Coordinates of C-alpha atoms in Angstrom, one line a residue:
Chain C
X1 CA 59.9 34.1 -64.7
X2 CA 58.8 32.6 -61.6
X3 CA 58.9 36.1 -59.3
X4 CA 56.6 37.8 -62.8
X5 CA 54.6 34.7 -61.5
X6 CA 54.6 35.4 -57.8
X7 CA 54.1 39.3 -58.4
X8 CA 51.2 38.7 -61.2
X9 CA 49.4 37.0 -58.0
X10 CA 50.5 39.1 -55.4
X11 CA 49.0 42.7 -57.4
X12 CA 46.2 40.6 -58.6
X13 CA 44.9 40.3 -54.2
X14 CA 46.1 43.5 -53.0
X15 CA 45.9 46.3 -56.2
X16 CA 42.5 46.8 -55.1
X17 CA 42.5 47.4 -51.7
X18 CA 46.1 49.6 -52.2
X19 CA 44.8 51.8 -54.9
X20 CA 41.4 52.4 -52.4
X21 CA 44.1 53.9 -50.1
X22 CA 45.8 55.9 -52.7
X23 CA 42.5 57.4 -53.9
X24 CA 41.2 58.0 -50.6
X25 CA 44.3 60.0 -49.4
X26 CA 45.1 62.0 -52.5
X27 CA 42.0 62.0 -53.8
X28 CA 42.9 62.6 -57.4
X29 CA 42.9 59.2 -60.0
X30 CA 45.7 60.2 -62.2
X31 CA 47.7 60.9 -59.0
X32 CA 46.5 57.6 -57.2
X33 CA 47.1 55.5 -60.4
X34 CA 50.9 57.0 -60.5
X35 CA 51.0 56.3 -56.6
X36 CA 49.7 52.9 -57.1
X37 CA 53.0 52.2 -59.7
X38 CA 55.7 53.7 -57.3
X39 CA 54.3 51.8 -54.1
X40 CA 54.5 48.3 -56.6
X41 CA 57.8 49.2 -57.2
X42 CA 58.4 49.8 -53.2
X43 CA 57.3 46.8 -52.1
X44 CA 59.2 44.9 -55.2
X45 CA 62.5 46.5 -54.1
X46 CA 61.4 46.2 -49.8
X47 CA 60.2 42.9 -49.8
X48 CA 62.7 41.6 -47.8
X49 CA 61.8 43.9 -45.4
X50 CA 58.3 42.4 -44.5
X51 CA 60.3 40.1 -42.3
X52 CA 61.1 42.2 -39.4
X53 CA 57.2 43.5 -39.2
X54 CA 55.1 42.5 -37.0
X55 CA 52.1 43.3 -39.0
X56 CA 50.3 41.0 -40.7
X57 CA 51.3 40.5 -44.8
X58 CA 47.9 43.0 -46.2
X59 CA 48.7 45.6 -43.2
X60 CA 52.0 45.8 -44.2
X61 CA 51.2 46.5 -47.8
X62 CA 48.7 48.9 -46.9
X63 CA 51.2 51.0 -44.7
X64 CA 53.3 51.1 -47.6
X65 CA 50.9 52.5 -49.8
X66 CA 49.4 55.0 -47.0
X67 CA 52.9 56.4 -46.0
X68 CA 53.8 57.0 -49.4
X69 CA 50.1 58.3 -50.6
X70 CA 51.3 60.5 -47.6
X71 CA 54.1 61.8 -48.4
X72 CA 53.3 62.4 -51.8
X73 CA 50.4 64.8 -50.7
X74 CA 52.6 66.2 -48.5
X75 CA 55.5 67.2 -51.7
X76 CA 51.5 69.1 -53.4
X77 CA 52.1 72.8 -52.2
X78 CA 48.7 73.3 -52.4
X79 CA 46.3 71.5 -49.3
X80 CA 44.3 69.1 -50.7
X81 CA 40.5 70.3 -51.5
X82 CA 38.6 70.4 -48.7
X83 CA 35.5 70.0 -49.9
X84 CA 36.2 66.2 -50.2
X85 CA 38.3 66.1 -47.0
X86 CA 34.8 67.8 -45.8
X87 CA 32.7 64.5 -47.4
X88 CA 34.7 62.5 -45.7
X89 CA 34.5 63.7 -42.2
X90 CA 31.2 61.9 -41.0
X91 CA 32.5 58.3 -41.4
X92 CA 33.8 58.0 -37.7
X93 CA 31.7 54.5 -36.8
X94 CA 33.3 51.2 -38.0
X95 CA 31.8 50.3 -41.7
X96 CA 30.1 46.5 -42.1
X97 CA 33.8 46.1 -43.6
X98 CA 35.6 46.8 -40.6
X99 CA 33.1 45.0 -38.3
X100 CA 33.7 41.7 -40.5
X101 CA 37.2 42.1 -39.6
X102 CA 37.3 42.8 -36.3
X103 CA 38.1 40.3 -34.6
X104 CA 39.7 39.7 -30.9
X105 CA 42.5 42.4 -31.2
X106 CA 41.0 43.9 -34.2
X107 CA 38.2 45.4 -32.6
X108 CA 40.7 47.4 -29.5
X109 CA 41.4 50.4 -31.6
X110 CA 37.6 50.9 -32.0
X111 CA 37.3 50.2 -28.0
X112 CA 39.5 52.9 -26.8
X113 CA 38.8 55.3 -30.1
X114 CA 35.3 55.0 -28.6
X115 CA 36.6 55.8 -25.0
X116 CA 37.7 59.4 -26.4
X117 CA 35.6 62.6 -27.1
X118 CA 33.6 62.1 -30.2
X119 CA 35.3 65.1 -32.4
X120 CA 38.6 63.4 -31.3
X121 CA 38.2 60.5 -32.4
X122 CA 37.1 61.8 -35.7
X123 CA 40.3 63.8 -35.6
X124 CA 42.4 60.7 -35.2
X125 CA 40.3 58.4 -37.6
X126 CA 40.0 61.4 -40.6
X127 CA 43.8 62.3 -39.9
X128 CA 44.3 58.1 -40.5
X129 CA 42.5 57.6 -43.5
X130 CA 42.8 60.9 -45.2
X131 CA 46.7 61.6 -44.3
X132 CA 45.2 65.4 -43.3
X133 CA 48.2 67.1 -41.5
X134 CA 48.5 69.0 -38.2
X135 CA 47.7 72.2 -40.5
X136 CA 45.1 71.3 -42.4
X137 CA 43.3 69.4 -39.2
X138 CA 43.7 72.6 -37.6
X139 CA 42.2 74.9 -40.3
X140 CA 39.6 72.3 -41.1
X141 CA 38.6 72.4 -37.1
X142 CA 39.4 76.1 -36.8
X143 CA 41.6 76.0 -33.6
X144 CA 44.9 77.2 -34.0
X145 CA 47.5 74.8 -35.5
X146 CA 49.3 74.4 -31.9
X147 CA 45.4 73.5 -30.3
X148 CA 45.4 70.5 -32.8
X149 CA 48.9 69.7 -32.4
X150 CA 47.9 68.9 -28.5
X151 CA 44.4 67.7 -29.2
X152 CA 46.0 64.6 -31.1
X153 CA 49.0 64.2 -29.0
X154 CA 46.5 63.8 -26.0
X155 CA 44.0 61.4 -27.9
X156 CA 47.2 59.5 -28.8
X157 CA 48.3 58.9 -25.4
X158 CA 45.1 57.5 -24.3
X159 CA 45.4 55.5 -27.1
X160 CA 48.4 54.2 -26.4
X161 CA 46.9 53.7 -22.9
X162 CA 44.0 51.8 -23.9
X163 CA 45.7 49.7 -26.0
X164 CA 48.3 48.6 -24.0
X165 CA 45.7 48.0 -20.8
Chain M
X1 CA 49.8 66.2 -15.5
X2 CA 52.2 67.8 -18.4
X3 CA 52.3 66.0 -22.0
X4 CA 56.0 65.0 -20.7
X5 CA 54.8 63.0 -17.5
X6 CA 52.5 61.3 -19.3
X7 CA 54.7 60.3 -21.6
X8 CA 56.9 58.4 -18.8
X9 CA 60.5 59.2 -18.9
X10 CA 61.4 55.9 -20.2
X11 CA 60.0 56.1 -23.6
X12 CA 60.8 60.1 -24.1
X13 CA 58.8 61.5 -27.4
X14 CA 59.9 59.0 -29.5
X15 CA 56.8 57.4 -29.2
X16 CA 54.7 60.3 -29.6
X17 CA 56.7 61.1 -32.9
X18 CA 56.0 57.5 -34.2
X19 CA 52.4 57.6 -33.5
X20 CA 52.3 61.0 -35.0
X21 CA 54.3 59.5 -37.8
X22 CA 52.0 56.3 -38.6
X23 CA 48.7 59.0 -38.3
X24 CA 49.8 60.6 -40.9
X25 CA 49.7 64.3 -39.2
X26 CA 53.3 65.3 -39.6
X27 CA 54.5 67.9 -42.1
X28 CA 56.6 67.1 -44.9
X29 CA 60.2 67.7 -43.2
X30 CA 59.2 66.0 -40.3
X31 CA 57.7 62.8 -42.1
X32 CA 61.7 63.3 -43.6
X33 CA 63.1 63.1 -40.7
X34 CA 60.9 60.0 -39.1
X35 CA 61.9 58.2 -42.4
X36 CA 65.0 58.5 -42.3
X37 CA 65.1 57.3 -38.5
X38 CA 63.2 54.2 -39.4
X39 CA 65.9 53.4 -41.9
X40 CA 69.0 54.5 -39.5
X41 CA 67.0 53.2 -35.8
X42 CA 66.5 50.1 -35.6
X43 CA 64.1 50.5 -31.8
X44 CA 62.7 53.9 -33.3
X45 CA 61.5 51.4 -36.3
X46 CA 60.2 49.0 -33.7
X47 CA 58.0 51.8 -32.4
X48 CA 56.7 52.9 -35.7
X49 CA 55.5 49.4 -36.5
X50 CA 53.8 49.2 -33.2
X51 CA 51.9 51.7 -33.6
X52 CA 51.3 50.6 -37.2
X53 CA 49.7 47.3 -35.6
X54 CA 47.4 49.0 -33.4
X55 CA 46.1 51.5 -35.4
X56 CA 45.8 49.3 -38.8
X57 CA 42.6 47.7 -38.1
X58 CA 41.3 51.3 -39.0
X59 CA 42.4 50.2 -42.8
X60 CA 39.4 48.3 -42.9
X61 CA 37.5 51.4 -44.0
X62 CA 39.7 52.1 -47.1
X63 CA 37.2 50.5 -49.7
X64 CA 38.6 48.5 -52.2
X65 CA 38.8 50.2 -55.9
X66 CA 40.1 48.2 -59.0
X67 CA 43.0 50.2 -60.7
X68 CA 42.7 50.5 -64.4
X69 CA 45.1 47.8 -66.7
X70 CA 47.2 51.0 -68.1
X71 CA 48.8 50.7 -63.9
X72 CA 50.1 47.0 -64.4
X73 CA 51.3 47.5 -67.7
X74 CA 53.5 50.2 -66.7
X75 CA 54.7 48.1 -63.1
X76 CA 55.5 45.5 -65.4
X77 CA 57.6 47.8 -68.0
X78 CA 59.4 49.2 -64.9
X79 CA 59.9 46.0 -63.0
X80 CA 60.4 43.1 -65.6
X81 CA 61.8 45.2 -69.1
X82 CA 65.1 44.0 -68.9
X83 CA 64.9 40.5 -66.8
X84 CA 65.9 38.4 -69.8
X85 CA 69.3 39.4 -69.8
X86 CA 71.1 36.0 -69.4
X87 CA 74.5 35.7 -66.7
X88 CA 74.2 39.6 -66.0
X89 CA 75.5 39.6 -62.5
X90 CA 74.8 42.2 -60.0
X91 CA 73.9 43.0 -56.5
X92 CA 70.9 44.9 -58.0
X93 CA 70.1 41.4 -59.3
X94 CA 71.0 39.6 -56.5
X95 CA 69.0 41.7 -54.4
X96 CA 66.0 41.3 -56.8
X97 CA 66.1 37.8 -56.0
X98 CA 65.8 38.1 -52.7
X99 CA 62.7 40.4 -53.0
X100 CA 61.3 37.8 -55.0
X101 CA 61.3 34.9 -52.4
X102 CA 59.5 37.1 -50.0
X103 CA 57.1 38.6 -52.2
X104 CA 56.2 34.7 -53.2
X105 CA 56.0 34.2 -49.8
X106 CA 53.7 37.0 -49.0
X107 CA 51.6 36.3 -51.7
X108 CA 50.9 32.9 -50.3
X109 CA 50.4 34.3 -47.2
X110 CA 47.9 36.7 -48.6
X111 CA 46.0 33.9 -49.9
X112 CA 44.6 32.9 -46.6
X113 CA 42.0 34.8 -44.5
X114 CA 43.0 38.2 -43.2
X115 CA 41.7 37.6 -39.9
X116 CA 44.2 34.9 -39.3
X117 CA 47.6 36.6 -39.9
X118 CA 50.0 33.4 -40.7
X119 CA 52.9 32.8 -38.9
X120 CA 56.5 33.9 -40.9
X121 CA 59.1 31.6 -40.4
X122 CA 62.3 33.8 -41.4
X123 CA 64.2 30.6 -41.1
X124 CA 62.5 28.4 -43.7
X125 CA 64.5 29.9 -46.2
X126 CA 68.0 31.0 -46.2
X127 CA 70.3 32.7 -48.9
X128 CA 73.9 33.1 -49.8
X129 CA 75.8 35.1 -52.5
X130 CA 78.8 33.5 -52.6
X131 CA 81.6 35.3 -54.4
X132 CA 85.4 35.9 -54.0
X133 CA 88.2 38.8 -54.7
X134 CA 90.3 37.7 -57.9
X135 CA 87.7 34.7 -58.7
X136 CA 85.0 35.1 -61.3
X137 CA 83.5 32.2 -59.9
X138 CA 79.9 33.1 -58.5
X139 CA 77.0 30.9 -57.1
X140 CA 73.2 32.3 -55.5
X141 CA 72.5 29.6 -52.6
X142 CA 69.0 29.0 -51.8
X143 CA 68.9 26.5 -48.7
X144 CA 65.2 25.4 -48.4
X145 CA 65.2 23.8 -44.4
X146 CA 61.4 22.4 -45.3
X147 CA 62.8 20.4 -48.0
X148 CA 66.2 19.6 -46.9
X149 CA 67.2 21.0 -50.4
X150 CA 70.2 23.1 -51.2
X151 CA 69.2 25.3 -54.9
X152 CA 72.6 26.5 -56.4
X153 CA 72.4 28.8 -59.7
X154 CA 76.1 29.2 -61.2
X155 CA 75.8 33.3 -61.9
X156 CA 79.4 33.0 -63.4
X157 CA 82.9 31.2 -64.3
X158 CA 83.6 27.5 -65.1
X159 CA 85.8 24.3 -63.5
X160 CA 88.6 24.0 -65.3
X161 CA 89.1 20.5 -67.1
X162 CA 89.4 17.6 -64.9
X163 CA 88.8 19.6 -62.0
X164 CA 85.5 19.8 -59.7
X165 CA 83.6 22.6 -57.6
X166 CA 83.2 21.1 -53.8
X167 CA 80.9 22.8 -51.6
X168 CA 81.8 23.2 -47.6
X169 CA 79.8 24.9 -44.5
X170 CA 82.0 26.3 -42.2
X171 CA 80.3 27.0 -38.7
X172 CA 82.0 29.2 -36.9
X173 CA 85.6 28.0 -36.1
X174 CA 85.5 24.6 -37.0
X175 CA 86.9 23.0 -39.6
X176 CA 85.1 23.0 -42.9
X177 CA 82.5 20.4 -43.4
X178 CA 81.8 18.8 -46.8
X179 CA 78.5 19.4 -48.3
X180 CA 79.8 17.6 -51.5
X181 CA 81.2 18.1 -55.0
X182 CA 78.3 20.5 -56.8
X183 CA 77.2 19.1 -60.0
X184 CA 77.8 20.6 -63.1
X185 CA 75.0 23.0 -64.7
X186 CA 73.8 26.6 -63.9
X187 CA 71.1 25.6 -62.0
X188 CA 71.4 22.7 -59.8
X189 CA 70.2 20.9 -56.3
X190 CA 71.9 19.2 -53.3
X191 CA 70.7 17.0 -50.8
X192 CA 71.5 18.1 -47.4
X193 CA 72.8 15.1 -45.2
X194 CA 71.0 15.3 -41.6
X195 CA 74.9 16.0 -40.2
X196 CA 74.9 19.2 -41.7
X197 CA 71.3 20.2 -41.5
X198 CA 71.8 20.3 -37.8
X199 CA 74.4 23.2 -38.1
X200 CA 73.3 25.0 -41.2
X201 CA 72.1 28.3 -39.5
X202 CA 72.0 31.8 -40.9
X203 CA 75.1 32.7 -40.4
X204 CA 77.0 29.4 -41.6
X205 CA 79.6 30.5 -44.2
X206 CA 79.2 28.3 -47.7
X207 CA 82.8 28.1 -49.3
X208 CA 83.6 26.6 -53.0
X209 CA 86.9 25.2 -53.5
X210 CA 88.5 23.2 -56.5
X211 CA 89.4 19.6 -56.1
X212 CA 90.3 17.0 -57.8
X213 CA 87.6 15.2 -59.7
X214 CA 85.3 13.4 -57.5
X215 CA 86.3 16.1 -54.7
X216 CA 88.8 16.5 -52.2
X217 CA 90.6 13.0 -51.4
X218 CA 91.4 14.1 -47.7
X219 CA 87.8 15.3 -46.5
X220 CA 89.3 19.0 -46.4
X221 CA 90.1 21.4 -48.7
X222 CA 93.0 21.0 -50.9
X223 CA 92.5 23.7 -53.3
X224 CA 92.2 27.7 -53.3
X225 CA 89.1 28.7 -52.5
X226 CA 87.3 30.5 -55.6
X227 CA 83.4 32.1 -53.7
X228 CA 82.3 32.1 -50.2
X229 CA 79.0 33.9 -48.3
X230 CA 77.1 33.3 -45.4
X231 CA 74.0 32.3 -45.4
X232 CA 71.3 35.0 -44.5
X233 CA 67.4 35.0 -43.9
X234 CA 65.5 36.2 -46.8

């Protein structure tokens, strides 16, 4: 009775923010709601897991939720719409939300995203949030699939360059 | 300078392929194949959570939705239908268990500001399943270090009549040390003396054996040994 407890609290902080990343990746309720129940279920049966992360407790949860949002859009055969892939495109500066975060290390990724070429960092912050594929980045951008493959790959590595500096 | 250079020699593409993981940009049978790395790799998985670090203050921008109550009410038919089943034994439960402790952890540590992560300290905590081949004696060991508290829940079997449970901690190859005769009851405690706090690490092994009432009269075993585990980080 005591875990019912401890999970009533722990979905009661997070459902929120999880089912925002759910909805914002596959972009369809009843889909994001079913989501939502498998990724509980996930972290129920993973929790042990959380201990070899390095990422902080919310992070964590939300990765969960992303990767499998993910991979669940990835199982549609159809691409998503891209009309609302298409809405969400011009979102590539930090909301008040993500400025009220950042904080000391927080605030890096926006540093060396800022560093790249502006449609590259869109690339890398609408392939983030949306969970667009190499494909769909590509048709979306019009460049052939191999083009976006290497656009990314390249924004990654000065990423990873940045980051680490 | 070729993707390859840039990607230094020492790191090869794994790196790429985990930051192309965590994006989100692969397709279907690659995102497959990553996963299935994470679970089988241990320093591919160390890679993919990197990159999950550096890239998750992005999250930020996910706004924050409120799912409808029909969501619960169906995690909670899936998760907690059947948790009433008294003495039901299994690893599924066992396991359960576990997953329970750490999500109680995490909720308390989502409970405090995001901006200052909290500290996880794997080794407040430590578990053992203790169970034996031809015993239906079975005990879950919760050692709480904070607390100096040993929590033992009987799963399964009984002391037979004028005979006690005795619990030992055996570190490494030394001779079993006494942790003292367990009290009757399916759920009960144990003080921990500061002798065997010192030494009781994950990977202590927690024996039962049955003594004579009172425990054993020579500060060692005397009788067969009916469940033993080590003790693991939750």
């Amino acid at each position: 009775m005591k875990d019912r407890a401890a999970f009533d609290l722990l979905y009661r902080q997070t459902s929120a923010k999880l089912f925002g990343v759910c909805l914002r990746v596959l972009k369809d309720r009843g889909d994001a709601e079913e989501a939502l129940q498998e990724v509980f279920v996930k972290i129920w049966t993973k929790a042990d897991r959380f201990a070899v992360s390095d990422l902080s407790p919310i992070s964590w949860l939300v990765a969960i939720a992303r990767n499998h949002a993910i991979d669940r859009i990835r199982a549609r055969r159809e691409p998503a719409a891209y009309i609302d892939a298409a809405l969400d495109v011009a979102d590539p500066a930090p909301g008040p939300e993500a400025m009220a975060v950042a904080g000391g290390e927080s605030v890096r990724i926006y540093h060396c995203l800022d560093e790249l070429e502006k449609d590259r960092a869109a690339a890398v912050r609408g392939a983030y949030l949306n969970g667009e594929s190499y494909a769909e980045l590509a048709e979306r951008h019009g460049v052939p699939l191999n083009t976006m493959r290497t656009w990314l790959r390249r924004s990654l590595l000065k990423l990873r360059e940045c980051l680490e500096r | 300078m070729t993707l390859a250079e840039e990607n230094g020699p020492e790191r090869g593409g794994d790196d790429l392929f985990a930051a192309e993981y965590v994006l989100g940009v692969l397709a279907a049978d690659e995102r497959q194949i990553a996963s299935r790395r994470i679970e089988a790799d241990a320093a591919f998985a160390r890679l993919v959570d990197r990159w999950e670090v550096h890239l998750s203050p992005m999250a930020a921008a996910f706004p924050e939705t409120e799912p409808p109550i029909r969501v619960k009410e169906a995690i909670d038919r899936r998760l907690f239908a059947q948790e009433s089943r008294p003495g039901l034994w299994s690893s599924l439960a066992f396991w359960r268990g576990l997953a329970a402790a750490a999500v109680a952890a995490l909720a308390i540590a989502i409970a405090l500001p995001y901006v200052n992560p909290p500290v996880v300290e794997p080794q407040a905590r430590l578990v053992a399943s203790l169970a034996a081949d031809g015993s239906d004696v079975k005990y879950l060991v919760v050692y709480d270090a904070a607390r100096r508290d040993v929590g033992l829940s009987l799963v399964s079997g009984e002391r037979a009549a004028g005979k006690d449970f005795e619990l030992w901690m055996i570190e490494g190859k030394n001779a079993p040390v006494s942790m003292g005769v367990i009290p009757a009851g399916q759920i009960t405690h144990m003080a921990v003396t500061p002798a065997v706090e010192q030494k009781l690490a994950q990977g202590a092994v927690l024996a039962v054996s049955v003594e004579p009432v009172g425990g054993s009269p020579t500060g060692q075993p005397t009788g067969p040994v009916v469940a033993a585990g080590d003790l693991k980080g939750i």
